[in-house]
Coordinates of N, CA, C and O in Angstrom, one line a residue:
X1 N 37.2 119.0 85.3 CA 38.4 118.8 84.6 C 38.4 119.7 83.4 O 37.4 120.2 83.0
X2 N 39.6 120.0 83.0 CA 39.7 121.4 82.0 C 40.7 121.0 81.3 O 41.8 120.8 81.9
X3 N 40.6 120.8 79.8 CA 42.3 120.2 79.3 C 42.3 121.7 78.0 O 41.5 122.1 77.1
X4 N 43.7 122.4 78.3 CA 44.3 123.6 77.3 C 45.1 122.4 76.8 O 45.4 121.2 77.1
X5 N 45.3 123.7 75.4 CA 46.0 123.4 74.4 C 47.5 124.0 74.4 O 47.7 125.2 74.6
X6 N 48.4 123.4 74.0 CA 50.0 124.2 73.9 C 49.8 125.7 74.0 O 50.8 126.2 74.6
X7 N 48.9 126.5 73.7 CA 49.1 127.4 73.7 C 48.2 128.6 75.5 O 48.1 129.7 76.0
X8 N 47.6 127.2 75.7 CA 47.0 127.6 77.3 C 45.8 128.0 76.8 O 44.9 128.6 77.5
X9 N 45.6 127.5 75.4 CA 43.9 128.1 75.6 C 43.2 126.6 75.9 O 43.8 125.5 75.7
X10 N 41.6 126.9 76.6 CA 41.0 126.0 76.9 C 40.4 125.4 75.6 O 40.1 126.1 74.7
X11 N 40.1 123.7 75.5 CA 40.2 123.4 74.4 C 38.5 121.8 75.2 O 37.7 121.0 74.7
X12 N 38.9 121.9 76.3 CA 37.5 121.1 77.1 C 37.7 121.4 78.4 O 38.8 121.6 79.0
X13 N 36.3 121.4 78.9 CA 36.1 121.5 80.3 C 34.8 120.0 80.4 O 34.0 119.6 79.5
X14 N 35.0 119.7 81.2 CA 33.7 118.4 81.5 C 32.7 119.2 82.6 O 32.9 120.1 83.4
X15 N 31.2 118.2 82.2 CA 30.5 118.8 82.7 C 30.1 119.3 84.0 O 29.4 120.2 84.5
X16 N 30.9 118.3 84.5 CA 31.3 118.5 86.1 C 31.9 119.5 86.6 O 31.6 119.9 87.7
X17 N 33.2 120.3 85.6 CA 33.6 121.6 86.3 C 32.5 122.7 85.6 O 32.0 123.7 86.2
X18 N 32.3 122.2 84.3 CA 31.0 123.6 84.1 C 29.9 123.6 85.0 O 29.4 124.7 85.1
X19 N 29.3 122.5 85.9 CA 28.5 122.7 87.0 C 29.5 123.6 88.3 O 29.0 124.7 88.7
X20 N 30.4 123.2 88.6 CA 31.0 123.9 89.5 C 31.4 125.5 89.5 O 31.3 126.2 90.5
X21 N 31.8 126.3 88.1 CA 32.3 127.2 87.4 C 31.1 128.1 87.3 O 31.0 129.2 87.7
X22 N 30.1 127.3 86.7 CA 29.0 127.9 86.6 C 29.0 128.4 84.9 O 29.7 129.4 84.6
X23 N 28.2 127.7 83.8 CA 28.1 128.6 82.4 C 28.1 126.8 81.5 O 28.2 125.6 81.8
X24 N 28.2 127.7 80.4 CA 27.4 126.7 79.8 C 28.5 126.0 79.0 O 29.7 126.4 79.1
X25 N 28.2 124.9 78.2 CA 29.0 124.1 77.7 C 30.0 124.6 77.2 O 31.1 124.3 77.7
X26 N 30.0 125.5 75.9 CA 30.8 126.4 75.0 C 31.3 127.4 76.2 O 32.4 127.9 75.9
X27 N 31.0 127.7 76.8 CA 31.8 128.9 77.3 C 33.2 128.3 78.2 O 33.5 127.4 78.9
X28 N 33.8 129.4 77.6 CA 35.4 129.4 78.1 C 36.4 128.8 76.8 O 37.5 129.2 76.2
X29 N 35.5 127.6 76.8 CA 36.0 126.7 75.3 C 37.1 127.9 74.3 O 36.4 128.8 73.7
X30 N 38.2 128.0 74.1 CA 38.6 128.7 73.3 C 39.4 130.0 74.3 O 40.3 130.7 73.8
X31 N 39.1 130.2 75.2 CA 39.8 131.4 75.7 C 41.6 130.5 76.9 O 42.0 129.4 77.3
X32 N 42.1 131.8 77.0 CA 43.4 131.6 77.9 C 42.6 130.7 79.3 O 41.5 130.8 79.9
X33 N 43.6 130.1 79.5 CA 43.2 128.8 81.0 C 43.1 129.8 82.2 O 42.5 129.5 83.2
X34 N 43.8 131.1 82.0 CA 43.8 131.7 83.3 C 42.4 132.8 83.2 O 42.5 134.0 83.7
X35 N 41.2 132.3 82.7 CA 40.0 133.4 82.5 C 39.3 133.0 84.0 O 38.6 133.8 84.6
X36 N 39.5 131.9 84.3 CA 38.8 131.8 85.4 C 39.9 132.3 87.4 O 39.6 132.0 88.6
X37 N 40.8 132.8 87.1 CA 41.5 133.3 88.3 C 41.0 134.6 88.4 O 40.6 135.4 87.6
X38 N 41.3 134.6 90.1 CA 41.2 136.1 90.0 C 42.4 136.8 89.9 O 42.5 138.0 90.0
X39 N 43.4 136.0 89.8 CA 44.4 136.8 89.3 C 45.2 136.3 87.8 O 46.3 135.7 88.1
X40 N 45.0 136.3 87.0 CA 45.4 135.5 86.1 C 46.6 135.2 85.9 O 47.0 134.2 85.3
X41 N 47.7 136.7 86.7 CA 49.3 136.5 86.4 C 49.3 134.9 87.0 O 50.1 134.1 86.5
X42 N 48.6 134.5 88.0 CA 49.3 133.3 88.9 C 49.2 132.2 87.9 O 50.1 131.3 88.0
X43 N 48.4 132.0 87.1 CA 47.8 130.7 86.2 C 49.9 130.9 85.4 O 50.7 129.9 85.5
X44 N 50.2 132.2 84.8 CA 52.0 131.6 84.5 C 52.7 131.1 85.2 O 53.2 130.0 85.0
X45 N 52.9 131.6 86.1 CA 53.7 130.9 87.5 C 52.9 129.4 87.3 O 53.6 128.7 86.5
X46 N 52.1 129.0 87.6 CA 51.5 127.7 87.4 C 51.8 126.8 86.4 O 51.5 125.6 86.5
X47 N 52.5 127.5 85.4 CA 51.8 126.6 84.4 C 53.6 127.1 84.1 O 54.0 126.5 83.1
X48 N 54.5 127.8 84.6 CA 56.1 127.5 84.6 C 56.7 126.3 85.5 O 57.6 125.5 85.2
X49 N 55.8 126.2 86.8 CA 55.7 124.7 87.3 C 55.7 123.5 86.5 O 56.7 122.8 86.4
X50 N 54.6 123.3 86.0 CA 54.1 122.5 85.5 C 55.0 122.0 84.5 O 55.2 120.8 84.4
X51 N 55.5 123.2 83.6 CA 56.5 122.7 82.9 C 58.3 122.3 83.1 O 59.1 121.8 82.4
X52 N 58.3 122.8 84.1 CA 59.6 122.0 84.9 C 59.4 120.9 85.9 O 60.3 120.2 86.3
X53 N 58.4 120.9 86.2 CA 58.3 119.4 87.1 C 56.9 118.1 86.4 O 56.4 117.1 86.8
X54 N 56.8 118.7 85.7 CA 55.9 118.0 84.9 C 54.4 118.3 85.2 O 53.4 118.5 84.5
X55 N 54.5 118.4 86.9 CA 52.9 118.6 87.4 C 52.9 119.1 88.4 O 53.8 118.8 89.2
X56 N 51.8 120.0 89.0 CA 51.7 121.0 90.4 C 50.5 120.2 91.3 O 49.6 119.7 90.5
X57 N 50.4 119.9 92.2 CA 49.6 119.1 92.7 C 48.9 120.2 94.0 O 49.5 121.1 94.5
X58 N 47.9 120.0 94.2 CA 46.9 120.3 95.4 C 47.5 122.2 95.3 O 47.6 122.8 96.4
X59 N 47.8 122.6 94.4 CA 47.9 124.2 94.4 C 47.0 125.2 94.8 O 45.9 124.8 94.5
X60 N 46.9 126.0 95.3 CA 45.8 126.4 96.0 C 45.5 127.6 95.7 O 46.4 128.3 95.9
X61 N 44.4 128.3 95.1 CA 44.4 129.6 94.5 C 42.9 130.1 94.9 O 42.5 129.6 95.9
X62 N 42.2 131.0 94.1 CA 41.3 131.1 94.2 C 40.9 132.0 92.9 O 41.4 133.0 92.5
X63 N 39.9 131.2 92.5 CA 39.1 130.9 91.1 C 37.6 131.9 91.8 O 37.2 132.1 93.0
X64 N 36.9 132.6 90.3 CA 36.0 132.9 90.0 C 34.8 132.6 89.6 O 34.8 132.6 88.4
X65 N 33.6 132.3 90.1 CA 32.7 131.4 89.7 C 31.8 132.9 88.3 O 32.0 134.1 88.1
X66 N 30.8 131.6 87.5 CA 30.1 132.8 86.7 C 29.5 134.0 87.1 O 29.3 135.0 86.5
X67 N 29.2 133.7 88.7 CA 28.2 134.5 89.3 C 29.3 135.7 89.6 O 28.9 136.7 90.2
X68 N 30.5 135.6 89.2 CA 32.0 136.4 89.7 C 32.5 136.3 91.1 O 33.5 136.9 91.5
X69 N 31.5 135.3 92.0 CA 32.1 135.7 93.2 C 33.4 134.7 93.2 O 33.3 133.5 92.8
X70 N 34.5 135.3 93.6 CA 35.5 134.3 93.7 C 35.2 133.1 95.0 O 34.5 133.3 96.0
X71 N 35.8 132.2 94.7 CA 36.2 130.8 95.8 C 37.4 130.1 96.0 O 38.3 130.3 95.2
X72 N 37.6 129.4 96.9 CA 39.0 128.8 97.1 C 39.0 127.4 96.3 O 38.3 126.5 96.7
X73 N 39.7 127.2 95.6 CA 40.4 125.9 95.1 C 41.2 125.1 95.4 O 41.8 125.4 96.4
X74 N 41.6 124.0 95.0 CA 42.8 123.6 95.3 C 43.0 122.6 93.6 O 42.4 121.7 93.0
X75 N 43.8 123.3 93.3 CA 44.3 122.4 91.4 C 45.1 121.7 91.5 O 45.9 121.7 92.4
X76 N 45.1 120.3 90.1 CA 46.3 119.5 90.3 C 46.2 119.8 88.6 O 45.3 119.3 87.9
X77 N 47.3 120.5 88.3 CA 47.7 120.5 87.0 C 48.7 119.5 86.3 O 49.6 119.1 87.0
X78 N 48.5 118.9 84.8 CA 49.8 117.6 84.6 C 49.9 117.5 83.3 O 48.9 117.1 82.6
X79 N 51.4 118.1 82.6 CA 51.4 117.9 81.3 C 50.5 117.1 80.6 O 50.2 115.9 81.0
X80 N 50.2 117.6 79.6 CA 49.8 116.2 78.4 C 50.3 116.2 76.9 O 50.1 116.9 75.9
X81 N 51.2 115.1 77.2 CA 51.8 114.5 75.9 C 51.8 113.9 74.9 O 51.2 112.8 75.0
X82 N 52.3 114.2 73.7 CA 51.6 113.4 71.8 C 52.6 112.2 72.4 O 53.0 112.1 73.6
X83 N 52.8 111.2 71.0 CA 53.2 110.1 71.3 C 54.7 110.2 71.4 O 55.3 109.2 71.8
X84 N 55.7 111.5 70.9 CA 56.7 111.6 70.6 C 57.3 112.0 72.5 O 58.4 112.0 73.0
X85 N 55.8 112.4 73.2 CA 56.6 113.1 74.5 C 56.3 114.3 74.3 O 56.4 114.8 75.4
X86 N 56.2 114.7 73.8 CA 56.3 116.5 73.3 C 55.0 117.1 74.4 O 54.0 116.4 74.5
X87 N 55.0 118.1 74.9 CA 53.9 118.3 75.5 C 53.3 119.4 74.9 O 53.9 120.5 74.5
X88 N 51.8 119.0 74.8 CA 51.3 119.7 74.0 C 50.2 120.2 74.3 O 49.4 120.5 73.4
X89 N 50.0 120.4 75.7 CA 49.1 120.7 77.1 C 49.3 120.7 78.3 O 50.4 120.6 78.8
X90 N 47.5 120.8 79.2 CA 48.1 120.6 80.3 C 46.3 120.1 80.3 O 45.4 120.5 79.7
X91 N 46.4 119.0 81.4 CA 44.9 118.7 82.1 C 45.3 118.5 83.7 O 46.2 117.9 84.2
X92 N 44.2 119.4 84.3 CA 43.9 120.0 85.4 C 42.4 119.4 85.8 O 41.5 119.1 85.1
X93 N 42.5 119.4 87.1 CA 41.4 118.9 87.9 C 41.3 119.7 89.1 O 42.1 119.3 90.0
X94 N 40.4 120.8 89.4 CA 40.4 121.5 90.4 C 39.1 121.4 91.2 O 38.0 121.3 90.7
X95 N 39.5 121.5 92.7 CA 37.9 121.2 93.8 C 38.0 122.1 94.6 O 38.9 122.7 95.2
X96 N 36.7 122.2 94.7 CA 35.9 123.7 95.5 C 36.2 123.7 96.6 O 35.5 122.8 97.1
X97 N 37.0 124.5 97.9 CA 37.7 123.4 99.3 C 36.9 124.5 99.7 O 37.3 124.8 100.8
X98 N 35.9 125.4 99.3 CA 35.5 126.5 100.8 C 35.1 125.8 101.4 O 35.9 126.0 102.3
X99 N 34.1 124.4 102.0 CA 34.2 123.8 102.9 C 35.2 123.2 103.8 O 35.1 122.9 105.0
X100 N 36.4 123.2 102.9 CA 37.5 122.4 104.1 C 38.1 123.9 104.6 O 38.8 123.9 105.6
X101 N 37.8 125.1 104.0 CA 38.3 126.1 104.2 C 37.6 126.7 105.4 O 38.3 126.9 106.4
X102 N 36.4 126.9 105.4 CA 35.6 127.4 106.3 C 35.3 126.5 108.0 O 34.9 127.0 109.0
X103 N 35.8 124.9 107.6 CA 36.2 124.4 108.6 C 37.2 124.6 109.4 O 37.1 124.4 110.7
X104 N 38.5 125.0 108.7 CA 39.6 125.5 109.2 C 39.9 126.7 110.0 O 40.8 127.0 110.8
X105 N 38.7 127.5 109.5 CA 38.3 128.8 110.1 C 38.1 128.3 111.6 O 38.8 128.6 112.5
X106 N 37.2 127.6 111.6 CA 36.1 127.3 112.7 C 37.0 126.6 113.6 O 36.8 126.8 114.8
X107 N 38.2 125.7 113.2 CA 39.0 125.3 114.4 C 39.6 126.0 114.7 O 39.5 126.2 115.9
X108 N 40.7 127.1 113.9 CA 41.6 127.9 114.6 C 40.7 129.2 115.0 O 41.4 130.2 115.3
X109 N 39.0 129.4 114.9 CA 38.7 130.1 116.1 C 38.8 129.7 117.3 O 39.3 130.4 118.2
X110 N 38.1 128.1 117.5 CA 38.4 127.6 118.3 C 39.5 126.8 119.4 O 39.4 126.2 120.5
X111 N 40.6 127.2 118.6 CA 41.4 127.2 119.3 C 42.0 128.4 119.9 O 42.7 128.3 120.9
X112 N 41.7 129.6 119.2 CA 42.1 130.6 119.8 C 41.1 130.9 121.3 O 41.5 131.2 122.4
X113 N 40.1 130.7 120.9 CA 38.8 130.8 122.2 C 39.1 130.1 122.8 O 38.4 130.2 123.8
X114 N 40.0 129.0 122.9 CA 40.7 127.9 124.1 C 42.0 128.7 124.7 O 42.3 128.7 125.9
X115 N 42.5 129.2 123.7 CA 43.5 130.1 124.0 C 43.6 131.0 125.2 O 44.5 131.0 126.1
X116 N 42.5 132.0 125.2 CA 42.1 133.0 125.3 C 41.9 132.5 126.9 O 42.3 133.0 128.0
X117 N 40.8 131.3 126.6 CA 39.9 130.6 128.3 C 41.4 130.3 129.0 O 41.5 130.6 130.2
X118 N 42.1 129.8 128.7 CA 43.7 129.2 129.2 C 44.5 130.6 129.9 O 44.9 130.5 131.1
X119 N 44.8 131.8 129.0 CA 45.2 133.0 129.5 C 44.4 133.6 130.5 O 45.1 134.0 131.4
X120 N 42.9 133.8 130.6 CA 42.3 133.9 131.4 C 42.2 133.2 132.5 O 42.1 134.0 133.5
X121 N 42.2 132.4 132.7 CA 42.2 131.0 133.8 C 43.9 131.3 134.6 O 44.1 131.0 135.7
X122 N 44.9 131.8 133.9 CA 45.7 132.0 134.2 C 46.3 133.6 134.4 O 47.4 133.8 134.8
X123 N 45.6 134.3 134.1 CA 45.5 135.6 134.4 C 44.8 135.9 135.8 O 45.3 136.8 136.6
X124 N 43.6 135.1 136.3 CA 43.2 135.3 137.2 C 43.8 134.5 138.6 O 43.6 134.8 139.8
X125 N 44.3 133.9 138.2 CA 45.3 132.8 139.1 C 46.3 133.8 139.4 O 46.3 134.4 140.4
X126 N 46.9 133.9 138.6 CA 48.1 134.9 138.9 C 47.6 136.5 139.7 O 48.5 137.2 140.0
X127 N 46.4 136.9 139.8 CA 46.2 138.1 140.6 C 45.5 137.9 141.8 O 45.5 138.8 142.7
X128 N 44.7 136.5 141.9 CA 43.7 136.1 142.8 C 45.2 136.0 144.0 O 45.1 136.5 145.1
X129 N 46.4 135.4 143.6 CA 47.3 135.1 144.6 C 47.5 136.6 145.2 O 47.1 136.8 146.3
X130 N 48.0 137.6 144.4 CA 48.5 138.3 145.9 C 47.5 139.6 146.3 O 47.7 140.6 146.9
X131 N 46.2 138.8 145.5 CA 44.9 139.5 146.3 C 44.3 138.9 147.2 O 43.1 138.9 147.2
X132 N 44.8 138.1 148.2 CA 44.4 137.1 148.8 C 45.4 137.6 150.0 O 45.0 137.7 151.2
X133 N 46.9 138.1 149.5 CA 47.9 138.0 150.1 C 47.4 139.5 150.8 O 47.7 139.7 151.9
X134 N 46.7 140.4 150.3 CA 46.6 141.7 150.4 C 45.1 141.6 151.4 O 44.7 142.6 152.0
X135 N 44.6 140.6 151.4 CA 43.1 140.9 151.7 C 43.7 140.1 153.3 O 43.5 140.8 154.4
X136 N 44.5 138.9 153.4 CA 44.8 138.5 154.6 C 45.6 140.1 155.8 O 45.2 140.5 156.9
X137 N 46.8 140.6 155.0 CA 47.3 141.3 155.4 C 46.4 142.7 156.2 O 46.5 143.2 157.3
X138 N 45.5 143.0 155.0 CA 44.7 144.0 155.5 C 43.7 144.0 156.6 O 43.4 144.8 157.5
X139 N 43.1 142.5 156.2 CA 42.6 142.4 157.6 C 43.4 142.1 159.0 O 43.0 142.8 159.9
X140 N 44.1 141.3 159.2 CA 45.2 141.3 159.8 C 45.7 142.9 160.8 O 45.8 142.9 162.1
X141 N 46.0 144.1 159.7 CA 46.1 145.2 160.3 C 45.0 145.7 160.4 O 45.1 146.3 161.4
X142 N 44.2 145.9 160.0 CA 43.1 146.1 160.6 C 42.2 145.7 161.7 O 41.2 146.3 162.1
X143 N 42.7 144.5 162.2 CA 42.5 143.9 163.4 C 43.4 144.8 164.6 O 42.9 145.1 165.7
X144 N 44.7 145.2 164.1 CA 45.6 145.5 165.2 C 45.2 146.8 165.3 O 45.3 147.1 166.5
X145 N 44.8 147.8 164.5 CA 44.5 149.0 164.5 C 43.2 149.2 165.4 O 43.1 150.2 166.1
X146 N 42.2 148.2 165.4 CA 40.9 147.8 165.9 C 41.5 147.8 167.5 O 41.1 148.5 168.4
X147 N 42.5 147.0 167.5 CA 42.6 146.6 169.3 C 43.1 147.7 170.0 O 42.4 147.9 171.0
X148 N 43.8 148.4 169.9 CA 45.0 149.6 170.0 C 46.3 150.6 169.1 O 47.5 150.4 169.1
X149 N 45.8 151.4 168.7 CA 46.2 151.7 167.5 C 48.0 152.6 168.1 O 49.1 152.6 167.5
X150 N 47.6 153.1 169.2 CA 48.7 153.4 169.8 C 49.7 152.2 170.4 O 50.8 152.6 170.5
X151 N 49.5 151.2 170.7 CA 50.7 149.9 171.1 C 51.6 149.8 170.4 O 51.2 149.1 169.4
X152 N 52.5 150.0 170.4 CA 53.9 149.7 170.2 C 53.8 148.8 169.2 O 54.2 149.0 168.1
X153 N 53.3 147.3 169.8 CA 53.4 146.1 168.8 C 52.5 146.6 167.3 O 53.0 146.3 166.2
X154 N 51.3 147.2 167.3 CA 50.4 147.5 167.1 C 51.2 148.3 166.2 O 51.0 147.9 165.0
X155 N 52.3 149.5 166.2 CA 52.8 149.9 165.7 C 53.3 149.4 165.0 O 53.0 149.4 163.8
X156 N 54.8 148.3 165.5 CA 55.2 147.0 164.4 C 54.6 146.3 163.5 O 55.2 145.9 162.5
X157 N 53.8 146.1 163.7 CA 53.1 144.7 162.6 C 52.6 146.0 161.6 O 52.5 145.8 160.4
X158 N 52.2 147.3 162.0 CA 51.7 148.1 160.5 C 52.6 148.2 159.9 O 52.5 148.2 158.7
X159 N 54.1 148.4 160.7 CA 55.7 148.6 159.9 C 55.5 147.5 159.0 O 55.4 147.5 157.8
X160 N 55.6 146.6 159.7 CA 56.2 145.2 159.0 C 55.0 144.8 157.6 O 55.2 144.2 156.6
X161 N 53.8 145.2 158.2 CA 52.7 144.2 157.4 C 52.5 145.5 155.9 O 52.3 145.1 154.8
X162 N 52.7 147.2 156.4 CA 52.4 147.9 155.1 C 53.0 147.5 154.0 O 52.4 147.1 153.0
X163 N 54.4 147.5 154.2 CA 55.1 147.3 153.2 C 55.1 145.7 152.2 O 55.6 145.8 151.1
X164 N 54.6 144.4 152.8 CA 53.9 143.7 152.2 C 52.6 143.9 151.4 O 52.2 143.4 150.3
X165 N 52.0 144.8 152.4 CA 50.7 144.9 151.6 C 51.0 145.6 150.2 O 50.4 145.3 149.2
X166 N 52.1 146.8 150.2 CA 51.8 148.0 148.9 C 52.8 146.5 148.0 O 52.1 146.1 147.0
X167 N 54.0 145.8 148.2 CA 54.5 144.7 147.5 C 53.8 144.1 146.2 O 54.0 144.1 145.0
X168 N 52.6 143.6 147.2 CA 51.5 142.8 146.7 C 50.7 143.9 145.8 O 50.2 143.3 144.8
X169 N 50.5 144.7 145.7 CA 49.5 145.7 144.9 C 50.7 146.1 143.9 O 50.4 146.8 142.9
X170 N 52.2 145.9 143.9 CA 53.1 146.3 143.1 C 52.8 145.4 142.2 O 52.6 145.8 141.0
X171 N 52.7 143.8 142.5 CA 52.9 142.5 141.9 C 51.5 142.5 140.9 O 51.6 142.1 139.7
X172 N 50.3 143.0 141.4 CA 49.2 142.8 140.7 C 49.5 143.6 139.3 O 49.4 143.1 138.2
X173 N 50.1 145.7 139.7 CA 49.8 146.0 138.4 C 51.0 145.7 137.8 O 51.0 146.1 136.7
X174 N 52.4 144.9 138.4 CA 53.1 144.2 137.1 C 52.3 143.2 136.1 O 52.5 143.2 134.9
X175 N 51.7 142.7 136.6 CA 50.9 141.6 135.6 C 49.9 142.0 134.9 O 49.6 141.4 133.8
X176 N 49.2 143.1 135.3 CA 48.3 143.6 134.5 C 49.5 144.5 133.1 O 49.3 144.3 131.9
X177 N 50.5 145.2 133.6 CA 51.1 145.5 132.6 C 51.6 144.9 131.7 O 51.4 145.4 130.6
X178 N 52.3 143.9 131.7 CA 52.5 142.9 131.3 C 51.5 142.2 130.3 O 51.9 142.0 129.2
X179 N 50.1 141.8 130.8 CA 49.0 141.6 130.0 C 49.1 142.5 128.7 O 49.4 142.1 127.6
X180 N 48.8 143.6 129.0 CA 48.9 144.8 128.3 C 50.0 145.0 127.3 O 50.0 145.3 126.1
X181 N 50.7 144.9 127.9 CA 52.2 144.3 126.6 C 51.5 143.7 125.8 O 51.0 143.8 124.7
X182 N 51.6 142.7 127.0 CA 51.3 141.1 125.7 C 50.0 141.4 124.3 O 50.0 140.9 123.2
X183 N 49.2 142.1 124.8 CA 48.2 142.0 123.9 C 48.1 143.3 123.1 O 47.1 143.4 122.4
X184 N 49.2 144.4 123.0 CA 50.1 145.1 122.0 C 50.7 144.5 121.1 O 50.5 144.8 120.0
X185 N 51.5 143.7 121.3 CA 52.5 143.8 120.6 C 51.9 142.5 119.4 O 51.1 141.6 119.7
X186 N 52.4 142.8 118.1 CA 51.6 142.4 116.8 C 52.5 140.9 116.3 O 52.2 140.1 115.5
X187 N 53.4 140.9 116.8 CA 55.0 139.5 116.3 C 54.8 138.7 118.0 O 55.0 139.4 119.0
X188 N 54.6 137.9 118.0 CA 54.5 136.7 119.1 C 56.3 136.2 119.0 O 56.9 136.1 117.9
X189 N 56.8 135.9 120.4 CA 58.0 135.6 120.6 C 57.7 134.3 121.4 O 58.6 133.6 121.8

């Protein structure tokens, strides 16, 4: 917890966020509330919140530890008022969520890798059909070519069956193109 003064400088931190923050008791004590952002313009935006709605709740930013590496936060900032009302601060309580962050990572990998097994599973479905359609057919004429290549009928069924066969090899590289779209294009519809 971190309580500034009307003028946004820091005026207490407890020892709980100096463990988290990282530094020693006095430090910070006395400086602007936005020393610990990595961006400090956002701490005004925050703190113009705060003063029109009274309080910013579960805000989410990302704060700089001593060691400087920044981390993800989540702040609940809340006026603090003398006895007249007058606000003549702000106390804040912010928690370290790279854990809930790095969890969230881990599901929407996970979901995308479900994603992915689903497209797949369904990519292959969709070409296994008219490679099945093409493998029947082919053998099929290739049986009739096998028996008499000169017969008449023998002639018909290559009429009739080529042009199924090239169909089906049209159908396959529609879908492969199509894949290929799909995994260009950067805006999902």
């Amino acid at each position: 917890m971190e309580t500034s003064d009307g003028g946004g400088r820091v005026v207490r931190v407890t020892a709980r966020a100096r463990g988290a923050l990282g530094g020693a008791r006095e430090e910070g004590i006395g400086r602007p509330g936005a020393w610990r952002y990595r961006d400090p313009d956002e701490r005004r935006g925050l703190m113009e919140r705060v003063q029109k709605a009274g309080v910013a709740r579960d805000y989410e930013t990302t704060l700089v530890g001593k060691d400087g590496q920044p981390f993800p936060a989540s702040l609940t900032l809340s006026q603090l008022r003398d006895a007249e009302g007058k606000m003549i601060g702000t106390v804040g309580i912010g928690r370290d969520i790279s854990a809930r962050k790095a969890l969230m990572e881990q599901v929407l990998l996970s979901e995308r890798l479900a994603a992915v097994g689903r497209l797949a599973a369904g990519v292959a479905h969709e070409i296994n059909n008219p490679l099945a359609v093409i493998g029947e057919i082919g053998g099929f004429l290739a049986e009739c070519v096998n028996d008499d290549p000169t017969d008449a009928d023998t002639v018909t069924e290559l009429q009739e069956g080529l042009p199924k066969l090239l169909a089906q090899v049209e159908r396959c590289r529609t879908i492969t193109h199509r894949l290929l779209n799909f995994s260009r294009k950067s805006e999902a519809k």
